[in-house]
PDB file of N, CA and C in Angstrom:
ATOM      1  N   UNK U   1     -50.314 -63.914 -43.103  1.00 53.00           N
ATOM      2  CA  UNK U   1     -49.811 -62.703 -42.551  1.00 53.00           C
ATOM      3  C   UNK U   1     -49.640 -61.675 -43.656  1.00 53.00           C
ATOM      4  N   UNK U   2     -50.060 -60.498 -43.364  1.00 56.00           N
ATOM      5  CA  UNK U   2     -49.997 -59.452 -44.380  1.00 56.00           C
ATOM      6  C   UNK U   2     -48.722 -58.642 -44.200  1.00 56.00           C
ATOM      7  N   UNK U   3     -48.169 -58.226 -45.272  1.00 62.00           N
ATOM      8  CA  UNK U   3     -46.950 -57.421 -45.169  1.00 62.00           C
ATOM      9  C   UNK U   3     -47.330 -55.962 -44.946  1.00 62.00           C
ATOM     10  N   UNK U   4     -46.361 -55.230 -44.427  1.00 62.00           N
ATOM     11  CA  UNK U   4     -46.633 -53.817 -44.154  1.00 62.00           C
ATOM     12  C   UNK U   4     -46.714 -53.015 -45.445  1.00 62.00           C
ATOM     13  N   UNK U   5     -46.150 -53.514 -46.521  1.00 61.00           N
ATOM     14  CA  UNK U   5     -46.226 -52.808 -47.798  1.00 61.00           C
ATOM     15  C   UNK U   5     -47.633 -52.870 -48.353  1.00 61.00           C
ATOM     16  N   UNK U   6     -48.366 -53.915 -48.060  1.00 64.00           N
ATOM     17  CA  UNK U   6     -49.725 -54.041 -48.569  1.00 64.00           C
ATOM     18  C   UNK U   6     -50.670 -53.118 -47.818  1.00 64.00           C
ATOM     19  N   UNK U   7     -50.304 -52.723 -46.589  1.00 68.00           N
ATOM     20  CA  UNK U   7     -51.182 -51.856 -45.811  1.00 68.00           C
ATOM     21  C   UNK U   7     -50.857 -50.381 -46.013  1.00 68.00           C
ATOM     22  N   UNK U   8     -49.831 -50.050 -46.761  1.00 72.00           N
ATOM     23  CA  UNK U   8     -49.446 -48.659 -46.956  1.00 72.00           C
ATOM     24  C   UNK U   8     -50.457 -47.964 -47.849  1.00 72.00           C
ATOM     25  N   UNK U   9     -50.729 -46.707 -47.530  1.00 78.00           N
ATOM     26  CA  UNK U   9     -51.674 -45.913 -48.303  1.00 78.00           C
ATOM     27  C   UNK U   9     -50.969 -44.711 -48.883  1.00 78.00           C
ATOM     28  N   UNK U  10     -51.374 -44.308 -50.012  1.00 77.00           N
ATOM     29  CA  UNK U  10     -50.838 -43.113 -50.645  1.00 77.00           C
ATOM     30  C   UNK U  10     -52.014 -42.195 -50.901  1.00 77.00           C
ATOM     31  N   UNK U  11     -51.966 -40.995 -50.350  1.00 74.00           N
ATOM     32  CA  UNK U  11     -53.024 -40.009 -50.566  1.00 74.00           C
ATOM     33  C   UNK U  11     -52.478 -38.909 -51.456  1.00 74.00           C
ATOM     34  N   UNK U  12     -53.186 -38.575 -52.448  1.00 76.00           N
ATOM     35  CA  UNK U  12     -52.812 -37.494 -53.343  1.00 76.00           C
ATOM     36  C   UNK U  12     -53.922 -36.471 -53.253  1.00 76.00           C
ATOM     37  N   UNK U  13     -53.560 -35.275 -52.898  1.00 72.00           N
ATOM     38  CA  UNK U  13     -54.562 -34.227 -52.778  1.00 72.00           C
ATOM     39  C   UNK U  13     -54.154 -33.023 -53.604  1.00 72.00           C
ATOM     40  N   UNK U  14     -55.113 -32.287 -54.033  1.00 71.00           N
ATOM     41  CA  UNK U  14     -54.857 -31.076 -54.794  1.00 71.00           C
ATOM     42  C   UNK U  14     -55.431 -29.927 -53.983  1.00 71.00           C
ATOM     43  N   UNK U  15     -54.563 -28.980 -53.681  1.00 70.00           N
ATOM     44  CA  UNK U  15     -55.056 -27.830 -52.935  1.00 70.00           C
ATOM     45  C   UNK U  15     -54.853 -26.582 -53.781  1.00 70.00           C
ATOM     46  N   UNK U  16     -55.861 -25.799 -53.798  1.00 71.00           N
ATOM     47  CA  UNK U  16     -55.809 -24.555 -54.557  1.00 71.00           C
ATOM     48  C   UNK U  16     -55.534 -23.447 -53.549  1.00 71.00           C
ATOM     49  N   UNK U  17     -54.452 -22.703 -53.781  1.00 69.00           N
ATOM     50  CA  UNK U  17     -54.039 -21.693 -52.817  1.00 69.00           C
ATOM     51  C   UNK U  17     -54.853 -20.427 -52.906  1.00 69.00           C
ATOM     52  N   UNK U  18     -55.837 -20.316 -52.060  1.00 70.00           N
ATOM     53  CA  UNK U  18     -56.598 -19.076 -51.956  1.00 70.00           C
ATOM     54  C   UNK U  18     -56.209 -18.462 -50.608  1.00 70.00           C
ATOM     55  N   UNK U  19     -55.637 -17.286 -50.651  1.00 69.00           N
ATOM     56  CA  UNK U  19     -55.226 -16.705 -49.375  1.00 69.00           C
ATOM     57  C   UNK U  19     -56.437 -16.384 -48.517  1.00 69.00           C
ATOM     58  N   UNK U  20     -56.251 -16.630 -47.236  1.00 72.00           N
ATOM     59  CA  UNK U  20     -57.320 -16.298 -46.310  1.00 72.00           C
ATOM     60  C   UNK U  20     -57.228 -14.829 -45.921  1.00 72.00           C
ATOM     61  N   UNK U  21     -57.738 -14.505 -44.800  1.00 75.00           N
ATOM     62  CA  UNK U  21     -57.697 -13.125 -44.335  1.00 75.00           C
ATOM     63  C   UNK U  21     -56.284 -12.842 -43.828  1.00 75.00           C
ATOM     64  N   UNK U  22     -55.688 -11.794 -44.347  1.00 76.00           N
ATOM     65  CA  UNK U  22     -54.331 -11.423 -43.964  1.00 76.00           C
ATOM     66  C   UNK U  22     -54.418 -10.266 -42.974  1.00 76.00           C
ATOM     67  N   UNK U  23     -53.867 -10.498 -41.788  1.00 78.00           N
ATOM     68  CA  UNK U  23     -53.877  -9.457 -40.765  1.00 78.00           C
ATOM     69  C   UNK U  23     -52.552  -8.701 -40.819  1.00 78.00           C
ATOM     70  N   UNK U  24     -52.567  -7.394 -40.584  1.00 83.00           N
ATOM     71  CA  UNK U  24     -51.295  -6.651 -40.573  1.00 83.00           C
ATOM     72  C   UNK U  24     -50.499  -6.988 -39.302  1.00 83.00           C
ATOM     73  N   UNK U  25     -49.214  -6.711 -39.373  1.00 84.00           N
ATOM     74  CA  UNK U  25     -48.348  -6.966 -38.221  1.00 84.00           C
ATOM     75  C   UNK U  25     -48.746  -6.027 -37.078  1.00 84.00           C
ATOM     76  N   UNK U  26     -48.642  -6.485 -35.850  1.00 85.00           N
ATOM     77  CA  UNK U  26     -49.022  -5.608 -34.740  1.00 85.00           C
ATOM     78  C   UNK U  26     -48.066  -4.410 -34.641  1.00 85.00           C
ATOM     79  N   UNK U  27     -48.604  -3.292 -34.306  1.00 88.00           N
ATOM     80  CA  UNK U  27     -47.828  -2.060 -34.205  1.00 88.00           C
ATOM     81  C   UNK U  27     -47.561  -1.795 -32.727  1.00 88.00           C
ATOM     82  N   UNK U  28     -46.272  -1.603 -32.387  1.00 88.00           N
ATOM     83  CA  UNK U  28     -45.902  -1.335 -31.000  1.00 88.00           C
ATOM     84  C   UNK U  28     -46.022   0.160 -30.737  1.00 88.00           C
ATOM     85  N   UNK U  29     -46.703   0.489 -29.697  1.00 90.00           N
ATOM     86  CA  UNK U  29     -46.842   1.882 -29.292  1.00 90.00           C
ATOM     87  C   UNK U  29     -46.224   2.004 -27.907  1.00 90.00           C
ATOM     88  N   UNK U  30     -45.158   2.801 -27.819  1.00 91.00           N
ATOM     89  CA  UNK U  30     -44.481   2.977 -26.540  1.00 91.00           C
ATOM     90  C   UNK U  30     -45.351   3.812 -25.611  1.00 91.00           C
ATOM     91  N   UNK U  31     -45.343   3.487 -24.331  1.00 92.00           N
ATOM     92  CA  UNK U  31     -46.141   4.296 -23.406  1.00 92.00           C
ATOM     93  C   UNK U  31     -45.534   5.689 -23.241  1.00 92.00           C
ATOM     94  N   UNK U  32     -46.336   6.624 -22.860  1.00 93.00           N
ATOM     95  CA  UNK U  32     -45.870   7.994 -22.671  1.00 93.00           C
ATOM     96  C   UNK U  32     -44.926   8.043 -21.473  1.00 93.00           C
ATOM     97  N   UNK U  33     -43.834   8.805 -21.563  1.00 92.00           N
ATOM     98  CA  UNK U  33     -42.902   8.868 -20.431  1.00 92.00           C
ATOM     99  C   UNK U  33     -43.514   9.617 -19.251  1.00 92.00           C
ATOM    100  N   UNK U  34     -43.127   9.175 -18.068  1.00 92.00           N
ATOM    101  CA  UNK U  34     -43.586   9.827 -16.847  1.00 92.00           C
ATOM    102  C   UNK U  34     -42.363  10.469 -16.208  1.00 92.00           C
ATOM    103  N   UNK U  35     -42.380  11.769 -16.103  1.00 91.00           N
ATOM    104  CA  UNK U  35     -41.245  12.507 -15.562  1.00 91.00           C
ATOM    105  C   UNK U  35     -41.475  12.785 -14.081  1.00 91.00           C
ATOM    106  N   UNK U  36     -40.447  12.504 -13.282  1.00 92.00           N
ATOM    107  CA  UNK U  36     -40.510  12.779 -11.853  1.00 92.00           C
ATOM    108  C   UNK U  36     -39.597  13.962 -11.553  1.00 92.00           C
ATOM    109  N   UNK U  37     -39.962  14.793 -10.609  1.00 93.00           N
ATOM    110  CA  UNK U  37     -39.082  15.922 -10.285  1.00 93.00           C
ATOM    111  C   UNK U  37     -37.813  15.418  -9.607  1.00 93.00           C
ATOM    112  N   UNK U  38     -36.708  16.155  -9.737  1.00 92.00           N
ATOM    113  CA  UNK U  38     -35.465  15.711  -9.090  1.00 92.00           C
ATOM    114  C   UNK U  38     -35.613  15.752  -7.571  1.00 92.00           C
ATOM    115  N   UNK U  39     -34.882  14.896  -6.863  1.00 92.00           N
ATOM    116  CA  UNK U  39     -34.994  14.896  -5.403  1.00 92.00           C
ATOM    117  C   UNK U  39     -34.395  16.175  -4.809  1.00 92.00           C
ATOM    118  N   UNK U  40     -34.933  16.575  -3.704  1.00 92.00           N
ATOM    119  CA  UNK U  40     -34.455  17.772  -3.024  1.00 92.00           C
ATOM    120  C   UNK U  40     -33.249  17.392  -2.170  1.00 92.00           C
ATOM    121  N   UNK U  41     -32.130  18.089  -2.378  1.00 91.00           N
ATOM    122  CA  UNK U  41     -30.894  17.788  -1.660  1.00 91.00           C
ATOM    123  C   UNK U  41     -30.540  18.989  -0.796  1.00 91.00           C
ATOM    124  N   UNK U  42     -30.266  18.734   0.477  1.00 89.00           N
ATOM    125  CA  UNK U  42     -29.879  19.800   1.394  1.00 89.00           C
ATOM    126  C   UNK U  42     -28.413  19.612   1.766  1.00 89.00           C
ATOM    127  N   UNK U  43     -27.610  20.622   1.519  1.00 90.00           N
ATOM    128  CA  UNK U  43     -26.198  20.590   1.869  1.00 90.00           C
ATOM    129  C   UNK U  43     -25.982  21.434   3.120  1.00 90.00           C
ATOM    130  N   UNK U  44     -25.114  20.984   4.036  1.00 91.00           N
ATOM    131  CA  UNK U  44     -24.842  21.822   5.210  1.00 91.00           C
ATOM    132  C   UNK U  44     -24.051  23.068   4.806  1.00 91.00           C
ATOM    133  N   UNK U  45     -24.227  24.110   5.577  1.00 92.00           N
ATOM    134  CA  UNK U  45     -23.516  25.357   5.292  1.00 92.00           C
ATOM    135  C   UNK U  45     -22.024  25.150   5.530  1.00 92.00           C
ATOM    136  N   UNK U  46     -21.155  25.756   4.724  1.00 91.00           N
ATOM    137  CA  UNK U  46     -19.711  25.576   4.929  1.00 91.00           C
ATOM    138  C   UNK U  46     -19.258  26.232   6.235  1.00 91.00           C
ATOM    139  N   UNK U  47     -18.295  25.608   6.876  1.00 91.00           N
ATOM    140  CA  UNK U  47     -17.740  26.116   8.126  1.00 91.00           C
ATOM    141  C   UNK U  47     -16.316  26.565   7.843  1.00 91.00           C
ATOM    142  N   UNK U  48     -16.038  27.818   8.142  1.00 92.00           N
ATOM    143  CA  UNK U  48     -14.717  28.370   7.889  1.00 92.00           C
ATOM    144  C   UNK U  48     -13.978  28.512   9.215  1.00 92.00           C
ATOM    145  N   UNK U  49     -12.784  27.932   9.309  1.00 92.00           N
ATOM    146  CA  UNK U  49     -11.956  28.054  10.504  1.00 92.00           C
ATOM    147  C   UNK U  49     -10.552  28.467  10.077  1.00 92.00           C
ATOM    148  N   UNK U  50      -9.845  29.086  10.996  1.00 92.00           N
ATOM    149  CA  UNK U  50      -8.482  29.501  10.720  1.00 92.00           C
ATOM    150  C   UNK U  50      -7.572  28.276  10.788  1.00 92.00           C
ATOM    151  N   UNK U  51      -6.700  28.074   9.808  1.00 90.00           N
ATOM    152  CA  UNK U  51      -5.803  26.910   9.872  1.00 90.00           C
ATOM    153  C   UNK U  51      -4.809  27.058  11.013  1.00 90.00           C
ATOM    154  N   UNK U  52      -4.418  25.944  11.591  1.00 91.00           N
ATOM    155  CA  UNK U  52      -3.466  25.962  12.686  1.00 91.00           C
ATOM    156  C   UNK U  52      -2.056  26.158  12.141  1.00 91.00           C
ATOM    157  N   UNK U  53      -1.230  26.761  12.956  1.00 91.00           N
ATOM    158  CA  UNK U  53       0.155  27.002  12.567  1.00 91.00           C
ATOM    159  C   UNK U  53       0.940  25.716  12.799  1.00 91.00           C
ATOM    160  N   UNK U  54       1.689  25.308  11.804  1.00 90.00           N
ATOM    161  CA  UNK U  54       2.492  24.094  11.900  1.00 90.00           C
ATOM    162  C   UNK U  54       3.953  24.502  12.009  1.00 90.00           C
ATOM    163  N   UNK U  55       4.576  24.093  13.098  1.00 90.00           N
ATOM    164  CA  UNK U  55       5.986  24.393  13.306  1.00 90.00           C
ATOM    165  C   UNK U  55       6.812  23.173  12.919  1.00 90.00           C
ATOM    166  N   UNK U  56       7.899  23.357  12.173  1.00 89.00           N
ATOM    167  CA  UNK U  56       8.718  22.195  11.803  1.00 89.00           C
ATOM    168  C   UNK U  56       9.445  21.640  13.023  1.00 89.00           C
ATOM    169  N   UNK U  57       9.642  20.350  13.025  1.00 88.00           N
ATOM    170  CA  UNK U  57      10.345  19.692  14.123  1.00 88.00           C
ATOM    171  C   UNK U  57      11.834  19.996  14.026  1.00 88.00           C
ATOM    172  N   UNK U  58      12.533  20.026  15.145  1.00 87.00           N
ATOM    173  CA  UNK U  58      13.978  20.262  15.078  1.00 87.00           C
ATOM    174  C   UNK U  58      14.675  19.103  14.375  1.00 87.00           C
ATOM    175  N   UNK U  59      15.721  19.427  13.653  1.00 80.00           N
ATOM    176  CA  UNK U  59      16.452  18.429  12.878  1.00 80.00           C
ATOM    177  C   UNK U  59      17.753  18.124  13.603  1.00 80.00           C
ATOM    178  N   UNK U  60      18.041  16.853  13.811  1.00 74.00           N
ATOM    179  CA  UNK U  60      19.270  16.436  14.473  1.00 74.00           C
ATOM    180  C   UNK U  60      20.200  15.853  13.422  1.00 74.00           C
ATOM    181  N   UNK U  61      21.340  16.455  13.258  1.00 69.00           N
ATOM    182  CA  UNK U  61      22.286  16.003  12.248  1.00 69.00           C
ATOM    183  C   UNK U  61      23.312  15.028  12.796  1.00 69.00           C
ATOM    184  N   UNK U  62      23.388  14.867  14.089  1.00 66.00           N
ATOM    185  CA  UNK U  62      24.325  13.920  14.664  1.00 66.00           C
ATOM    186  C   UNK U  62      25.687  14.542  14.907  1.00 66.00           C
ATOM    187  N   UNK U  63      26.466  13.837  15.688  1.00 62.00           N
ATOM    188  CA  UNK U  63      27.793  14.327  16.018  1.00 62.00           C
ATOM    189  C   UNK U  63      28.839  13.743  15.093  1.00 62.00           C
ATOM    190  N   UNK U  64      30.104  13.897  15.477  1.00 62.00           N
ATOM    191  CA  UNK U  64      31.180  13.322  14.664  1.00 62.00           C
ATOM    192  C   UNK U  64      31.118  11.793  14.652  1.00 62.00           C
ATOM    193  N   UNK U  65      31.868  11.181  13.760  1.00 58.00           N
ATOM    194  CA  UNK U  65      31.810   9.728  13.575  1.00 58.00           C
ATOM    195  C   UNK U  65      32.264   8.958  14.812  1.00 58.00           C
ATOM    196  N   UNK U  66      33.155   9.500  15.598  1.00 58.00           N
ATOM    197  CA  UNK U  66      33.667   8.715  16.720  1.00 58.00           C
ATOM    198  C   UNK U  66      32.643   8.579  17.836  1.00 58.00           C
ATOM    199  N   UNK U  67      31.511   9.281  17.754  1.00 54.00           N
ATOM    200  CA  UNK U  67      30.449   9.094  18.740  1.00 54.00           C
ATOM    201  C   UNK U  67      29.465   8.000  18.323  1.00 54.00           C
ATOM    202  N   UNK U  68      29.457   7.608  17.080  1.00 58.00           N
ATOM    203  CA  UNK U  68      28.422   6.724  16.556  1.00 58.00           C
ATOM    204  C   UNK U  68      28.820   5.262  16.483  1.00 58.00           C
ATOM    205  N   UNK U  69      30.070   4.914  16.656  1.00 58.00           N
ATOM    206  CA  UNK U  69      30.452   3.522  16.516  1.00 58.00           C
ATOM    207  C   UNK U  69      30.647   3.154  15.057  1.00 58.00           C
ATOM    208  N   UNK U  70      30.853   1.868  14.784  1.00 57.00           N
ATOM    209  CA  UNK U  70      31.116   1.464  13.401  1.00 57.00           C
ATOM    210  C   UNK U  70      29.806   1.147  12.676  1.00 57.00           C
ATOM    211  N   UNK U  71      29.873   1.188  11.364  1.00 60.00           N
ATOM    212  CA  UNK U  71      28.711   0.914  10.513  1.00 60.00           C
ATOM    213  C   UNK U  71      28.979  -0.352   9.709  1.00 60.00           C
ATOM    214  N   UNK U  72      27.950  -0.884   9.094  1.00 58.00           N
ATOM    215  CA  UNK U  72      28.133  -2.114   8.318  1.00 58.00           C
ATOM    216  C   UNK U  72      28.988  -1.892   7.077  1.00 58.00           C
ATOM    217  N   UNK U  73      29.097  -0.672   6.606  1.00 60.00           N
ATOM    218  CA  UNK U  73      29.884  -0.409   5.410  1.00 60.00           C
ATOM    219  C   UNK U  73      31.312   0.030   5.748  1.00 60.00           C
ATOM    220  N   UNK U  74      31.656   0.085   7.041  1.00 57.00           N
ATOM    221  CA  UNK U  74      33.027   0.438   7.413  1.00 57.00           C
ATOM    222  C   UNK U  74      33.977  -0.707   7.063  1.00 57.00           C
ATOM    223  N   UNK U  75      35.265  -0.374   7.026  1.00 58.00           N
ATOM    224  CA  UNK U  75      36.265  -1.404   6.731  1.00 58.00           C
ATOM    225  C   UNK U  75      36.367  -2.415   7.863  1.00 58.00           C
ATOM    226  N   UNK U  76      36.018  -2.034   9.064  1.00 55.00           N
ATOM    227  CA  UNK U  76      36.147  -2.928  10.191  1.00 55.00           C
ATOM    228  C   UNK U  76      35.004  -3.919  10.314  1.00 55.00           C
ATOM    229  N   UNK U  77      34.018  -3.839   9.467  1.00 52.00           N
ATOM    230  CA  UNK U  77      32.878  -4.756   9.561  1.00 52.00           C
ATOM    231  C   UNK U  77      33.262  -6.102   8.954  1.00 52.00           C
ATOM    232  N   UNK U  78      33.222  -7.170   9.733  1.00 57.00           N
ATOM    233  CA  UNK U  78      33.726  -8.473   9.291  1.00 57.00           C
ATOM    234  C   UNK U  78      32.763  -9.209   8.368  1.00 57.00           C
ATOM    235  N   UNK U  79      31.532  -8.742   8.241  1.00 54.00           N
ATOM    236  CA  UNK U  79      30.590  -9.430   7.358  1.00 54.00           C
ATOM    237  C   UNK U  79      30.888  -9.247   5.892  1.00 54.00           C
ATOM    238  N   UNK U  80      31.763  -8.312   5.557  1.00 50.00           N
ATOM    239  CA  UNK U  80      32.052  -8.034   4.161  1.00 50.00           C
ATOM    240  C   UNK U  80      33.427  -8.531   3.767  1.00 50.00           C
ATOM    241  N   UNK U  81      33.916  -9.572   4.353  1.00 55.00           N
ATOM    242  CA  UNK U  81      35.233 -10.091   3.978  1.00 55.00           C
ATOM    243  C   UNK U  81      35.198 -10.623   2.557  1.00 55.00           C
ATOM    244  N   UNK U  82      36.233 -10.336   1.813  1.00 54.00           N
ATOM    245  CA  UNK U  82      36.364 -10.887   0.481  1.00 54.00           C
ATOM    246  C   UNK U  82      35.685 -10.081  -0.605  1.00 54.00           C
ATOM    247  N   UNK U  83      35.022  -8.996  -0.284  1.00 54.00           N
ATOM    248  CA  UNK U  83      34.377  -8.172  -1.306  1.00 54.00           C
ATOM    249  C   UNK U  83      35.307  -7.031  -1.670  1.00 54.00           C
ATOM    250  N   UNK U  84      35.562  -6.849  -2.914  1.00 57.00           N
ATOM    251  CA  UNK U  84      36.399  -5.744  -3.348  1.00 57.00           C
ATOM    252  C   UNK U  84      37.874  -6.049  -3.167  1.00 57.00           C
ATOM    253  N   UNK U  85      38.692  -4.993  -3.106  1.00 59.00           N
ATOM    254  CA  UNK U  85      40.138  -5.170  -3.006  1.00 59.00           C
ATOM    255  C   UNK U  85      40.615  -4.778  -1.617  1.00 59.00           C
ATOM    256  N   UNK U  86      41.497  -5.552  -1.060  1.00 56.00           N
ATOM    257  CA  UNK U  86      42.135  -5.206   0.185  1.00 56.00           C
ATOM    258  C   UNK U  86      41.358  -5.576   1.429  1.00 56.00           C
ATOM    259  N   UNK U  87      40.210  -6.208   1.312  1.00 52.00           N
ATOM    260  CA  UNK U  87      39.426  -6.546   2.492  1.00 52.00           C
ATOM    261  C   UNK U  87      40.018  -7.720   3.254  1.00 52.00           C
ATOM    262  N   UNK U  88      40.889  -8.471   2.647  1.00 54.00           N
ATOM    263  CA  UNK U  88      41.478  -9.615   3.351  1.00 54.00           C
ATOM    264  C   UNK U  88      42.393  -9.158   4.470  1.00 54.00           C
ATOM    265  N   UNK U  89      42.789  -7.857   4.437  1.00 54.00           N
ATOM    266  CA  UNK U  89      43.680  -7.342   5.466  1.00 54.00           C
ATOM    267  C   UNK U  89      42.934  -6.828   6.688  1.00 54.00           C
ATOM    268  N   UNK U  90      41.608  -6.746   6.653  1.00 48.00           N
ATOM    269  CA  UNK U  90      40.843  -6.174   7.776  1.00 48.00           C
ATOM    270  C   UNK U  90      40.965  -7.011   9.021  1.00 48.00           C
TER     271      UNK U  90
END
């Protein structure tokens, strides 16, 4: 049986560097621009109308307190027991 070391080959070559034909780098040439005309836009004619008169709504200020009943912030409101001073007497 032969060993793999006995089958190994060593090649020694001498190359003399003579440059071959040298081509220049390719030159990029951009294509010529193509200009298109702007699109035609048609706007409708403005319409002028007289503005309508706006009347303010009547304002209701309410009557005296005895017409409205009690409020949540009144002393008689039982949901606020224990807040502040003197509420335990309500």
